[in-house]
PDB file of C-alpha atoms in Angstrom:
ATOM      1  CA  MET T1314      48.031  85.557-172.982  1.00 44.00           C
ATOM      2  CA  ASN T1315      48.045  88.066-170.146  1.00 47.00           C
ATOM      3  CA  GLU T1316      45.900  90.471-172.201  1.00 62.00           C
ATOM      4  CA  LEU T1317      42.974  88.037-172.219  1.00 72.00           C
ATOM      5  CA  LYS T1318      40.059  88.772-169.911  1.00 86.00           C
ATOM      6  CA  PRO T1319      40.062  86.454-166.863  1.00 93.00           C
ATOM      7  CA  ILE T1320      37.618  83.573-167.202  1.00 94.00           C
ATOM      8  CA  LYS T1321      34.992  83.110-164.499  1.00 92.00           C
ATOM      9  CA  VAL T1322      35.122  79.713-162.789  1.00 94.00           C
ATOM     10  CA  TYR T1323      32.420  78.925-160.246  1.00 91.00           C
ATOM     11  CA  LEU T1324      33.056  76.793-157.185  1.00 90.00           C
ATOM     12  CA  GLN T1325      30.002  74.587-156.655  1.00 87.00           C
ATOM     13  CA  ASN T1326      30.098  71.879-153.978  1.00 86.00           C
ATOM     14  CA  ASP T1327      33.902  72.219-153.985  1.00 89.00           C
ATOM     15  CA  LYS T1328      33.976  71.539-157.740  1.00 93.00           C
ATOM     16  CA  PRO T1329      35.427  74.270-159.989  1.00 95.00           C
ATOM     17  CA  LEU T1330      33.106  74.485-163.002  1.00 94.00           C
ATOM     18  CA  VAL T1331      33.224  76.389-166.294  1.00 94.00           C
ATOM     19  CA  TRP T1332      29.777  76.863-167.832  1.00 90.00           C
ATOM     20  CA  SER T1333      30.654  78.761-171.003  1.00 90.00           C
ATOM     21  CA  ALA T1334      31.566  76.840-174.163  1.00 90.00           C
ATOM     22  CA  ARG T1335      33.617  79.798-175.353  1.00 92.00           C
ATOM     23  CA  ASP T1336      35.588  79.870-172.106  1.00 95.00           C
ATOM     24  CA  SER T1337      36.185  76.111-172.302  1.00 95.00           C
ATOM     25  CA  VAL T1338      37.651  76.478-175.783  1.00 96.00           C
ATOM     26  CA  GLU T1339      39.824  79.397-174.656  1.00 96.00           C
ATOM     27  CA  LEU T1340      41.191  77.386-171.739  1.00 97.00           C
ATOM     28  CA  ARG T1341      42.120  74.571-174.094  1.00 97.00           C
ATOM     29  CA  GLU T1342      43.577  76.640-176.929  1.00 96.00           C
ATOM     30  CA  GLN T1343      45.266  79.447-174.973  1.00 95.00           C
ATOM     31  CA  TRP T1344      46.213  77.696-171.731  1.00 97.00           C
ATOM     32  CA  ARG T1345      46.470  73.980-172.610  1.00 98.00           C
ATOM     33  CA  ILE T1346      43.915  73.148-169.910  1.00 98.00           C
ATOM     34  CA  VAL T1347      41.845  70.048-170.682  1.00 96.00           C
ATOM     35  CA  GLY T1348      39.489  69.642-167.716  1.00 97.00           C
ATOM     36  CA  CYS T1349      36.696  67.083-167.797  1.00 96.00           C
ATOM     37  CA  LEU T1350      33.202  67.509-169.239  1.00 95.00           C
ATOM     38  CA  ILE T1351      30.634  66.205-166.765  1.00 93.00           C
ATOM     39  CA  GLY T1352      27.248  67.420-168.069  1.00 90.00           C
ATOM     40  CA  CYS T1353      24.696  65.627-170.237  1.00 86.00           C
ATOM     41  CA  LEU T1354      23.916  66.730-173.784  1.00 83.00           C
ATOM     42  CA  PRO T1355      20.558  68.572-174.053  1.00 74.00           C
ATOM     43  CA  ARG T1356      19.170  66.339-176.803  1.00 74.00           C
ATOM     44  CA  LEU T1357      20.814  63.098-175.617  1.00 79.00           C
ATOM     45  CA  PRO T1358      20.460  63.202-171.826  1.00 76.00           C
ATOM     46  CA  ARG T1359      20.387  59.433-171.254  1.00 82.00           C
ATOM     47  CA  GLN T1360      23.673  58.486-172.941  1.00 85.00           C
ATOM     48  CA  ASN T1361      27.097  58.750-171.351  1.00 84.00           C
ATOM     49  CA  ASN T1362      29.477  58.273-174.281  1.00 86.00           C
ATOM     50  CA  TYR T1363      29.727  61.982-175.025  1.00 88.00           C
ATOM     51  CA  LEU T1364      29.368  64.544-172.262  1.00 91.00           C
ATOM     52  CA  GLY T1365      28.817  68.286-172.337  1.00 90.00           C
ATOM     53  CA  LEU T1366      29.105  71.368-170.168  1.00 90.00           C
ATOM     54  CA  PRO T1367      29.956  72.178-167.465  1.00 92.00           C
ATOM     55  CA  LEU T1368      33.696  71.613-167.664  1.00 96.00           C
ATOM     56  CA  GLN T1369      35.141  70.545-164.316  1.00 97.00           C
ATOM     57  CA  LEU T1370      38.714  71.611-163.613  1.00 98.00           C
ATOM     58  CA  SER T1371      41.119  69.699-161.428  1.00 97.00           C
ATOM     59  CA  LYS T1372      42.693  71.298-158.368  1.00 97.00           C
ATOM     60  CA  GLU T1373      46.053  71.449-160.130  1.00 98.00           C
ATOM     61  CA  GLU T1374      44.518  73.182-163.150  1.00 98.00           C
ATOM     62  CA  VAL T1375      42.762  75.768-160.974  1.00 98.00           C
ATOM     63  CA  THR T1376      45.919  76.492-158.963  1.00 98.00           C
ATOM     64  CA  LEU T1377      47.995  76.954-162.117  1.00 98.00           C
ATOM     65  CA  LEU T1378      45.407  79.230-163.747  1.00 98.00           C
ATOM     66  CA  LEU T1379      45.148  81.344-160.600  1.00 97.00           C
ATOM     67  CA  GLU T1380      48.932  81.740-160.592  1.00 96.00           C
ATOM     68  CA  LYS T1381      48.807  82.884-164.215  1.00 96.00           C
ATOM     69  CA  GLY T1382      45.904  85.278-163.571  1.00 95.00           C
ATOM     70  CA  ALA T1383      43.843  83.479-166.218  1.00 96.00           C
ATOM     71  CA  ILE T1384      40.698  82.924-164.142  1.00 96.00           C
ATOM     72  CA  LEU T1385      38.528  84.387-161.418  1.00 93.00           C
ATOM     73  CA  LEU T1386      37.360  81.743-158.971  1.00 94.00           C
ATOM     74  CA  LEU T1387      33.933  82.729-157.682  1.00 90.00           C
ATOM     75  CA  ASN T1388      31.476  81.185-155.272  1.00 83.00           C
ATOM     76  CA  ASN T1389      28.164  80.265-156.905  1.00 67.00           C
ATOM     77  CA  SER T1390      26.191  82.069-154.223  1.00 62.00           C
ATOM     78  CA  SER T1391      22.458  81.547-153.901  1.00 56.00           C
ATOM     79  CA  ASP T1392      22.138  85.220-152.990  1.00 61.00           C
ATOM     80  CA  LEU T1393      21.074  86.287-156.471  1.00 63.00           C
ATOM     81  CA  LYS T1394      19.263  89.479-157.342  1.00 71.00           C
ATOM     82  CA  GLN T1395      15.656  88.870-158.382  1.00 78.00           C
ATOM     83  CA  PRO T1396      14.958  90.159-161.914  1.00 81.00           C
ATOM     84  CA  SER T1397      12.642  93.149-162.081  1.00 87.00           C
ATOM     85  CA  VAL T1398       9.372  93.241-164.033  1.00 93.00           C
ATOM     86  CA  GLN T1399      11.126  95.148-166.810  1.00 92.00           C
ATOM     87  CA  GLU T1400      13.948  92.603-166.961  1.00 87.00           C
ATOM     88  CA  LYS T1401      11.416  89.757-167.213  1.00 90.00           C
ATOM     89  CA  GLU T1402       9.637  91.553-170.045  1.00 94.00           C
ATOM     90  CA  GLU T1403      12.939  92.109-171.851  1.00 91.00           C
ATOM     91  CA  PHE T1404      13.799  88.436-171.452  1.00 89.00           C
ATOM     92  CA  ASN T1405      10.420  87.281-172.834  1.00 92.00           C
ATOM     93  CA  GLU T1406      10.732  89.748-175.724  1.00 94.00           C
ATOM     94  CA  TYR T1407      14.205  88.441-176.528  1.00 91.00           C
ATOM     95  CA  ARG T1408      12.975  84.839-176.509  1.00 92.00           C
ATOM     96  CA  GLN T1409      10.035  85.720-178.786  1.00 94.00           C
ATOM     97  CA  LYS T1410      12.371  87.476-181.241  1.00 95.00           C
ATOM     98  CA  SER T1411      14.642  84.452-181.203  1.00 93.00           C
ATOM     99  CA  TYR T1412      11.691  82.178-182.025  1.00 94.00           C
ATOM    100  CA  GLN T1413      10.509  84.425-184.883  1.00 95.00           C
ATOM    101  CA  ALA T1414      14.027  84.512-186.328  1.00 95.00           C
ATOM    102  CA  GLN T1415      14.123  80.703-186.279  1.00 94.00           C
ATOM    103  CA  VAL T1416      10.731  80.548-188.037  1.00 94.00           C
ATOM    104  CA  GLU T1417      12.028  82.787-190.844  1.00 94.00           C
ATOM    105  CA  MET T1418      15.205  80.737-191.166  1.00 94.00           C
ATOM    106  CA  PHE T1419      13.138  77.534-191.292  1.00 93.00           C
ATOM    107  CA  ARG T1420      10.898  78.924-194.047  1.00 93.00           C
ATOM    108  CA  GLU T1421      13.878  80.117-196.097  1.00 93.00           C
ATOM    109  CA  GLU T1422      15.474  76.672-195.825  1.00 93.00           C
ATOM    110  CA  ARG T1423      12.215  74.996-196.921  1.00 92.00           C
ATOM    111  CA  LYS T1424      12.002  77.318-199.948  1.00 92.00           C
ATOM    112  CA  LYS T1425      15.566  76.410-200.905  1.00 93.00           C
ATOM    113  CA  GLU T1426      14.682  72.720-200.658  1.00 93.00           C
ATOM    114  CA  ILE T1427      11.645  73.247-202.908  1.00 91.00           C
ATOM    115  CA  HIS T1428      13.777  75.109-205.471  1.00 89.00           C
ATOM    116  CA  GLN T1429      16.398  72.354-205.449  1.00 92.00           C
ATOM    117  CA  ASN T1430      13.774  69.617-205.936  1.00 91.00           C
ATOM    118  CA  MET T1431      11.496  71.565-208.292  1.00 89.00           C
ATOM    119  CA  ALA T1432      11.991  69.220-211.269  1.00 89.00           C
ATOM    120  CA  ASN T1433      11.198  66.116-209.199  1.00 91.00           C
ATOM    121  CA  ILE T1434       8.138  67.768-207.635  1.00 88.00           C
ATOM    122  CA  ILE T1435       6.712  68.809-211.026  1.00 88.00           C
ATOM    123  CA  GLU T1436       7.415  65.388-212.508  1.00 90.00           C
ATOM    124  CA  GLY T1437       5.672  63.711-209.568  1.00 90.00           C
ATOM    125  CA  LYS T1438       2.612  65.936-209.923  1.00 88.00           C
ATOM    126  CA  ARG T1439       2.480  65.251-213.665  1.00 87.00           C
ATOM    127  CA  ASP T1440       2.761  61.484-213.167  1.00 90.00           C
ATOM    128  CA  LYS T1441      -0.040  61.555-210.590  1.00 90.00           C
ATOM    129  CA  ALA T1442      -2.285  63.606-212.896  1.00 88.00           C
ATOM    130  CA  GLN T1443      -1.574  61.212-215.775  1.00 88.00           C
ATOM    131  CA  LYS T1444      -2.448  58.220-213.591  1.00 91.00           C
ATOM    132  CA  ASP T1445      -5.714  59.865-212.515  1.00 89.00           C
ATOM    133  CA  LEU T1446      -6.546  60.586-216.172  1.00 84.00           C
ATOM    134  CA  GLU T1447      -5.930  56.958-217.164  1.00 88.00           C
ATOM    135  CA  GLU T1448      -8.293  55.776-214.412  1.00 88.00           C
ATOM    136  CA  ARG T1449     -10.969  58.173-215.589  1.00 85.00           C
ATOM    137  CA  LYS T1450     -10.515  56.917-219.151  1.00 82.00           C
ATOM    138  CA  SER T1451     -10.976  53.335-217.964  1.00 87.00           C
ATOM    139  CA  ARG T1452     -14.252  54.323-216.306  1.00 85.00           C
ATOM    140  CA  GLY T1453     -15.405  56.084-219.481  1.00 84.00           C
ATOM    141  CA  GLU T1454     -15.558  59.479-217.794  1.00 84.00           C
ATOM    142  CA  VAL T1455     -13.398  61.133-220.462  1.00 81.00           C
ATOM    143  CA  SER T1456     -12.565  60.370-224.087  1.00 84.00           C
ATOM    144  CA  GLU T1457      -9.517  58.348-225.056  1.00 82.00           C
ATOM    145  CA  GLU T1458      -8.020  61.415-226.783  1.00 79.00           C
ATOM    146  CA  ALA T1459      -7.983  63.494-223.571  1.00 82.00           C
ATOM    147  CA  GLU T1460      -4.572  64.706-222.348  1.00 84.00           C
ATOM    148  CA  VAL T1461      -3.235  66.316-219.204  1.00 81.00           C
ATOM    149  CA  GLU T1462      -3.298  70.077-219.745  1.00 79.00           C
ATOM    150  CA  GLU T1463      -2.729  71.300-216.182  1.00 81.00           C
ATOM    151  CA  ASP T1464       0.141  73.726-215.479  1.00 80.00           C
ATOM    152  CA  PHE T1465       2.343  72.239-212.742  1.00 83.00           C
ATOM    153  CA  SER T1466       4.688  75.176-212.297  1.00 84.00           C
ATOM    154  CA  ILE T1467       5.106  76.290-208.673  1.00 84.00           C
ATOM    155  CA  ASP T1468       5.440  79.786-207.266  1.00 86.00           C
ATOM    156  CA  VAL T1469       7.630  79.040-204.253  1.00 85.00           C
ATOM    157  CA  ASP T1470       6.864  82.380-202.593  1.00 85.00           C
ATOM    158  CA  LYS T1471       3.174  81.442-202.447  1.00 85.00           C
ATOM    159  CA  VAL T1472       3.686  77.959-201.002  1.00 86.00           C
ATOM    160  CA  PRO T1473       2.229  77.909-197.451  1.00 89.00           C
ATOM    161  CA  ILE T1474       4.970  76.820-195.060  1.00 90.00           C
ATOM    162  CA  PRO T1475       3.739  76.372-191.474  1.00 90.00           C
ATOM    163  CA  PRO T1476       6.018  77.661-188.684  1.00 91.00           C
ATOM    164  CA  ILE T1477       7.978  75.264-186.531  1.00 90.00           C
ATOM    165  CA  PRO T1478       6.169  74.452-183.264  1.00 91.00           C
ATOM    166  CA  LYS T1479       7.444  76.608-180.431  1.00 89.00           C
ATOM    167  CA  LYS T1480       8.278  73.544-178.349  1.00 88.00           C
ATOM    168  CA  PHE T1481      10.810  72.474-181.017  1.00 87.00           C
ATOM    169  CA  SER T1482      12.569  75.836-181.229  1.00 88.00           C
ATOM    170  CA  LEU T1483      16.088  76.310-179.894  1.00 84.00           C
ATOM    171  CA  VAL T1484      16.368  78.139-176.584  1.00 83.00           C
ATOM    172  CA  GLN T1485      19.463  80.126-175.692  1.00 76.00           C
ATOM    173  CA  LEU T1486      20.514  79.333-172.126  1.00 72.00           C
ATOM    174  CA  PHE T1487      22.568  81.693-170.002  1.00 72.00           C
ATOM    175  CA  THR T1488      26.028  80.419-169.143  1.00 65.00           C
ATOM    176  CA  GLU T1489      25.992  82.677-166.108  1.00 66.00           C
ATOM    177  CA  SER T1490      23.266  84.700-164.428  1.00 65.00           C
ATOM    178  CA  PRO T1491      22.935  88.296-165.690  1.00 66.00           C
ATOM    179  CA  TYR T1492      21.237  89.226-162.409  1.00 66.00           C
ATOM    180  CA  LYS T1493      24.179  88.581-160.070  1.00 64.00           C
ATOM    181  CA  PRO T1494      25.487  91.427-157.960  1.00 61.00           C
ATOM    182  CA  GLU T1495      28.381  93.213-159.638  1.00 62.00           C
ATOM    183  CA  ASP T1496      30.582  93.108-156.545  1.00 62.00           C
ATOM    184  CA  GLU T1497      31.452  89.398-156.833  1.00 70.00           C
ATOM    185  CA  VAL T1498      34.232  88.441-154.445  1.00 76.00           C
ATOM    186  CA  PRO T1499      36.784  85.808-155.551  1.00 84.00           C
ATOM    187  CA  VAL T1500      37.041  82.645-153.465  1.00 88.00           C
ATOM    188  CA  VAL T1501      40.143  82.103-151.332  1.00 91.00           C
ATOM    189  CA  TRP T1502      41.723  78.974-152.820  1.00 95.00           C
ATOM    190  CA  GLY T1503      43.518  76.769-150.305  1.00 92.00           C
ATOM    191  CA  TYR T1504      45.160  74.134-152.513  1.00 95.00           C
ATOM    192  CA  PRO T1505      47.755  72.662-152.022  1.00 96.00           C
ATOM    193  CA  THR T1506      47.723  71.993-148.298  1.00 95.00           C
ATOM    194  CA  SER T1507      49.711  68.771-147.768  1.00 96.00           C
ATOM    195  CA  GLU T1508      53.129  67.587-148.916  1.00 95.00           C
ATOM    196  CA  LYS T1509      51.481  65.114-151.278  1.00 96.00           C
ATOM    197  CA  GLU T1510      49.374  67.860-152.853  1.00 97.00           C
ATOM    198  CA  ARG T1511      52.384  70.177-153.132  1.00 97.00           C
ATOM    199  CA  LEU T1512      54.325  67.456-154.922  1.00 97.00           C
ATOM    200  CA  LYS T1513      51.457  66.767-157.358  1.00 97.00           C
ATOM    201  CA  PHE T1514      51.049  70.421-158.184  1.00 98.00           C
ATOM    202  CA  GLY T1515      54.798  70.903-158.539  1.00 97.00           C
ATOM    203  CA  VAL T1516      54.963  68.053-161.055  1.00 98.00           C
ATOM    204  CA  TYR T1517      51.900  69.334-162.898  1.00 98.00           C
ATOM    205  CA  ARG T1518      53.303  72.862-163.156  1.00 98.00           C
ATOM    206  CA  ASP T1519      56.737  71.676-164.264  1.00 98.00           C
ATOM    207  CA  LEU T1520      55.374  69.468-167.051  1.00 98.00           C
ATOM    208  CA  TRP T1521      52.926  72.181-168.119  1.00 98.00           C
ATOM    209  CA  ASN T1522      55.789  74.680-168.304  1.00 97.00           C
ATOM    210  CA  GLN T1523      57.549  72.280-170.673  1.00 97.00           C
ATOM    211  CA  GLY T1524      54.627  72.593-173.119  1.00 97.00           C
ATOM    212  CA  TYR T1525      52.727  69.396-172.369  1.00 98.00           C
ATOM    213  CA  PHE T1526      48.988  68.860-172.009  1.00 98.00           C
ATOM    214  CA  LEU T1527      47.982  66.944-168.883  1.00 98.00           C
ATOM    215  CA  SER T1528      44.868  65.106-167.756  1.00 97.00           C
ATOM    216  CA  ASN T1529      43.900  62.867-164.868  1.00 96.00           C
ATOM    217  CA  GLY T1530      45.764  59.562-164.966  1.00 95.00           C
ATOM    218  CA  SER T1531      43.930  57.546-162.317  1.00 93.00           C
ATOM    219  CA  LYS T1532      42.366  55.122-164.803  1.00 92.00           C
ATOM    220  CA  PHE T1533      45.879  54.195-165.958  1.00 93.00           C
ATOM    221  CA  GLY T1534      47.232  53.806-162.436  1.00 91.00           C
ATOM    222  CA  GLY T1535      49.074  57.135-162.310  1.00 95.00           C
ATOM    223  CA  ASP T1536      48.565  60.732-161.258  1.00 97.00           C
ATOM    224  CA  PHE T1537      48.628  62.341-164.710  1.00 98.00           C
ATOM    225  CA  LEU T1538      48.579  61.414-168.366  1.00 97.00           C
ATOM    226  CA  VAL T1539      51.050  63.536-170.321  1.00 98.00           C
ATOM    227  CA  TYR T1540      50.363  64.454-173.963  1.00 98.00           C
ATOM    228  CA  PRO T1541      52.693  66.063-176.522  1.00 97.00           C
ATOM    229  CA  GLY T1542      49.724  68.028-177.924  1.00 96.00           C
ATOM    230  CA  ASP T1543      45.968  68.390-177.604  1.00 96.00           C
ATOM    231  CA  PRO T1544      44.478  65.084-176.338  1.00 96.00           C
ATOM    232  CA  SER T1545      41.850  65.275-179.090  1.00 93.00           C
ATOM    233  CA  ARG T1546      44.671  64.771-181.612  1.00 95.00           C
ATOM    234  CA  TYR T1547      47.400  62.884-179.758  1.00 96.00           C
ATOM    235  CA  HIS T1548      47.710  59.829-177.543  1.00 95.00           C
ATOM    236  CA  SER T1549      49.451  60.331-174.224  1.00 96.00           C
ATOM    237  CA  HIS T1550      53.129  59.374-174.168  1.00 95.00           C
ATOM    238  CA  TYR T1551      53.679  59.200-170.422  1.00 97.00           C
ATOM    239  CA  ILE T1552      52.012  58.109-167.211  1.00 97.00           C
ATOM    240  CA  ALA T1553      53.299  60.419-164.479  1.00 97.00           C
ATOM    241  CA  ILE T1554      53.443  58.954-160.971  1.00 97.00           C
ATOM    242  CA  CYS T1555      54.335  61.337-158.127  1.00 97.00           C
ATOM    243  CA  ILE T1556      56.574  59.764-155.487  1.00 96.00           C
ATOM    244  CA  PRO T1557      58.233  61.511-152.519  1.00 95.00           C
ATOM    245  CA  HIS T1558      61.985  61.813-153.011  1.00 91.00           C
ATOM    246  CA  GLU T1559      62.827  59.924-149.803  1.00 91.00           C
ATOM    247  CA  LYS T1560      60.332  57.071-150.320  1.00 92.00           C
ATOM    248  CA  LYS T1561      61.908  53.627-150.519  1.00 92.00           C
ATOM    249  CA  MET T1562      60.811  51.392-153.388  1.00 91.00           C
ATOM    250  CA  SER T1563      61.286  47.675-153.806  1.00 92.00           C
ATOM    251  CA  ALA T1564      62.272  45.947-157.033  1.00 90.00           C
ATOM    252  CA  LEU T1565      58.736  44.572-157.215  1.00 91.00           C
ATOM    253  CA  ASP T1566      57.328  48.105-157.158  1.00 91.00           C
ATOM    254  CA  ILE T1567      59.516  49.138-160.067  1.00 89.00           C
ATOM    255  CA  VAL T1568      58.694  46.011-162.068  1.00 88.00           C
ATOM    256  CA  SER T1569      54.980  46.562-161.452  1.00 89.00           C
ATOM    257  CA  MET T1570      55.166  50.134-162.700  1.00 89.00           C
ATOM    258  CA  GLY T1571      57.175  49.070-165.737  1.00 86.00           C
ATOM    259  CA  ARG T1572      54.618  46.414-166.608  1.00 87.00           C
ATOM    260  CA  LEU T1573      51.838  48.958-166.053  1.00 86.00           C
ATOM    261  CA  GLY T1574      53.279  51.191-168.750  1.00 88.00           C
ATOM    262  CA  SER T1575      53.996  48.349-171.173  1.00 87.00           C
ATOM    263  CA  ASN T1576      50.400  47.111-171.008  1.00 86.00           C
ATOM    264  CA  VAL T1577      49.099  50.449-172.290  1.00 89.00           C
ATOM    265  CA  ARG T1578      52.154  51.256-174.479  1.00 90.00           C
ATOM    266  CA  LYS T1579      53.256  54.268-172.496  1.00 93.00           C
ATOM    267  CA  THR T1580      56.399  55.306-170.666  1.00 94.00           C
ATOM    268  CA  VAL T1581      56.104  55.579-166.901  1.00 95.00           C
ATOM    269  CA  LEU T1582      57.568  58.738-165.363  1.00 96.00           C
ATOM    270  CA  LEU T1583      58.540  58.580-161.694  1.00 96.00           C
ATOM    271  CA  CYS T1584      58.339  62.191-160.533  1.00 97.00           C
ATOM    272  CA  SER T1585      59.768  63.576-157.330  1.00 97.00           C
ATOM    273  CA  GLU T1586      61.021  66.848-155.865  1.00 95.00           C
ATOM    274  CA  GLY T1587      64.636  66.871-154.752  1.00 89.00           C
ATOM    275  CA  PRO T1588      66.261  68.797-151.875  1.00 87.00           C
ATOM    276  CA  ASP T1589      66.934  71.662-154.301  1.00 89.00           C
ATOM    277  CA  ASN T1590      63.155  71.988-154.900  1.00 89.00           C
ATOM    278  CA  LYS T1591      63.593  70.920-158.517  1.00 95.00           C
ATOM    279  CA  ILE T1592      61.418  68.220-160.080  1.00 96.00           C
ATOM    280  CA  SER T1593      63.370  65.177-161.231  1.00 96.00           C
ATOM    281  CA  TYR T1594      62.158  62.349-163.471  1.00 96.00           C
ATOM    282  CA  ILE T1595      63.028  58.702-163.972  1.00 94.00           C
ATOM    283  CA  SER T1596      61.478  56.949-166.968  1.00 94.00           C
ATOM    284  CA  LEU T1597      60.610  53.249-166.981  1.00 91.00           C
ATOM    285  CA  GLN T1598      60.182  51.252-170.169  1.00 82.00           C
ATOM    286  CA  TRP T1599      59.567  47.519-170.028  1.00 75.00           C
ATOM    287  CA  THR T1600      61.514  45.684-172.725  1.00 70.00           C
ATOM    288  CA  GLY T1601      61.063  42.118-171.493  1.00 59.00           C
ATOM    289  CA  ILE T1602      63.517  39.261-172.015  1.00 53.00           C
ATOM    290  CA  SER T1603      64.152  37.842-175.483  1.00 43.00           C
TER     291      SER T1603
END
C-alpha cells in the first residue's frame, strides 16, 4: 500500500472532496474507505436515488488516511494559473479529436447493426417492392405476369451514415485543473480537537485496524456502521456508539440502545477508551422475554 502514489483530496468549504473516479475506487479497494457520494449524475441531474462524484470523506477517514500517508490534503485555491493561448488551442484540438473518434465509433457500430440485420432489411425491402407492384397491377399500369426483379443487396460501406450531432457527443471533464501551480502546499489538518472527537477517531481507527469497513451511522442512531466487508456486498453487523469511559448510564439508556439495535437487526457496540488508552467494547443484543 505504501508504494501507491498519494491521492489528492481537496478541501472545499471545509469538506474534503475526491473528484477522480479512479481515486475513489482506489480508496475503497486499497484502503477500505467508503466516503459518501454527493454529486448529481450528468445525465440524471434531477434524481437523488443514485449520486455521483465528488466523493466526500469524513473527518475520521481523512485523519486516518493522512496518518497512513495515503492522501495529500490540498486547498482548492481560486488562485489558478490562466491557460495560455497555446494551451487553449491544444484543449480545443483535443476536444475536436475526441468528437471525431466518437463519430467513427458511431459509424462502425451502425455498420455492425446493418450487417447483423441484413436479412431482415432485404426482406423488408422486397416485401415493400412486392406490395408496390401489386398496387400497380391493380391500377393496370403493369401486366399481371410482371415480377419484382430489383436487386436488394446492400453495400454497407456505401451506406450514408450521418455523424452524431456535436451536442450529443461525450465530453471528457477534468477531475482536477491541469493549470494549477506545481508548488501546491498541503493543508494543515486540525482534527481531532476535542475529547469527543479524539474518542470517535480512536474508535474508528481501532475498528479499521481490525479489518472492518465503516460508514456514518447517524441515520441508525449511532456514530458508525461497521461492516465485515465492502458495504456494496455486505450489510452492517454493528452500530458503534462512542461513549466516554466515565459517563454514567441508566438502565433506560441501555434498554433504549438494545431496542435500537433489535429494530434494525444489528448489534450495538458501546465503545469507550479506558485509562490505558485502549478501546474497549460492550455489545448489546436485545433478546426480549419469552
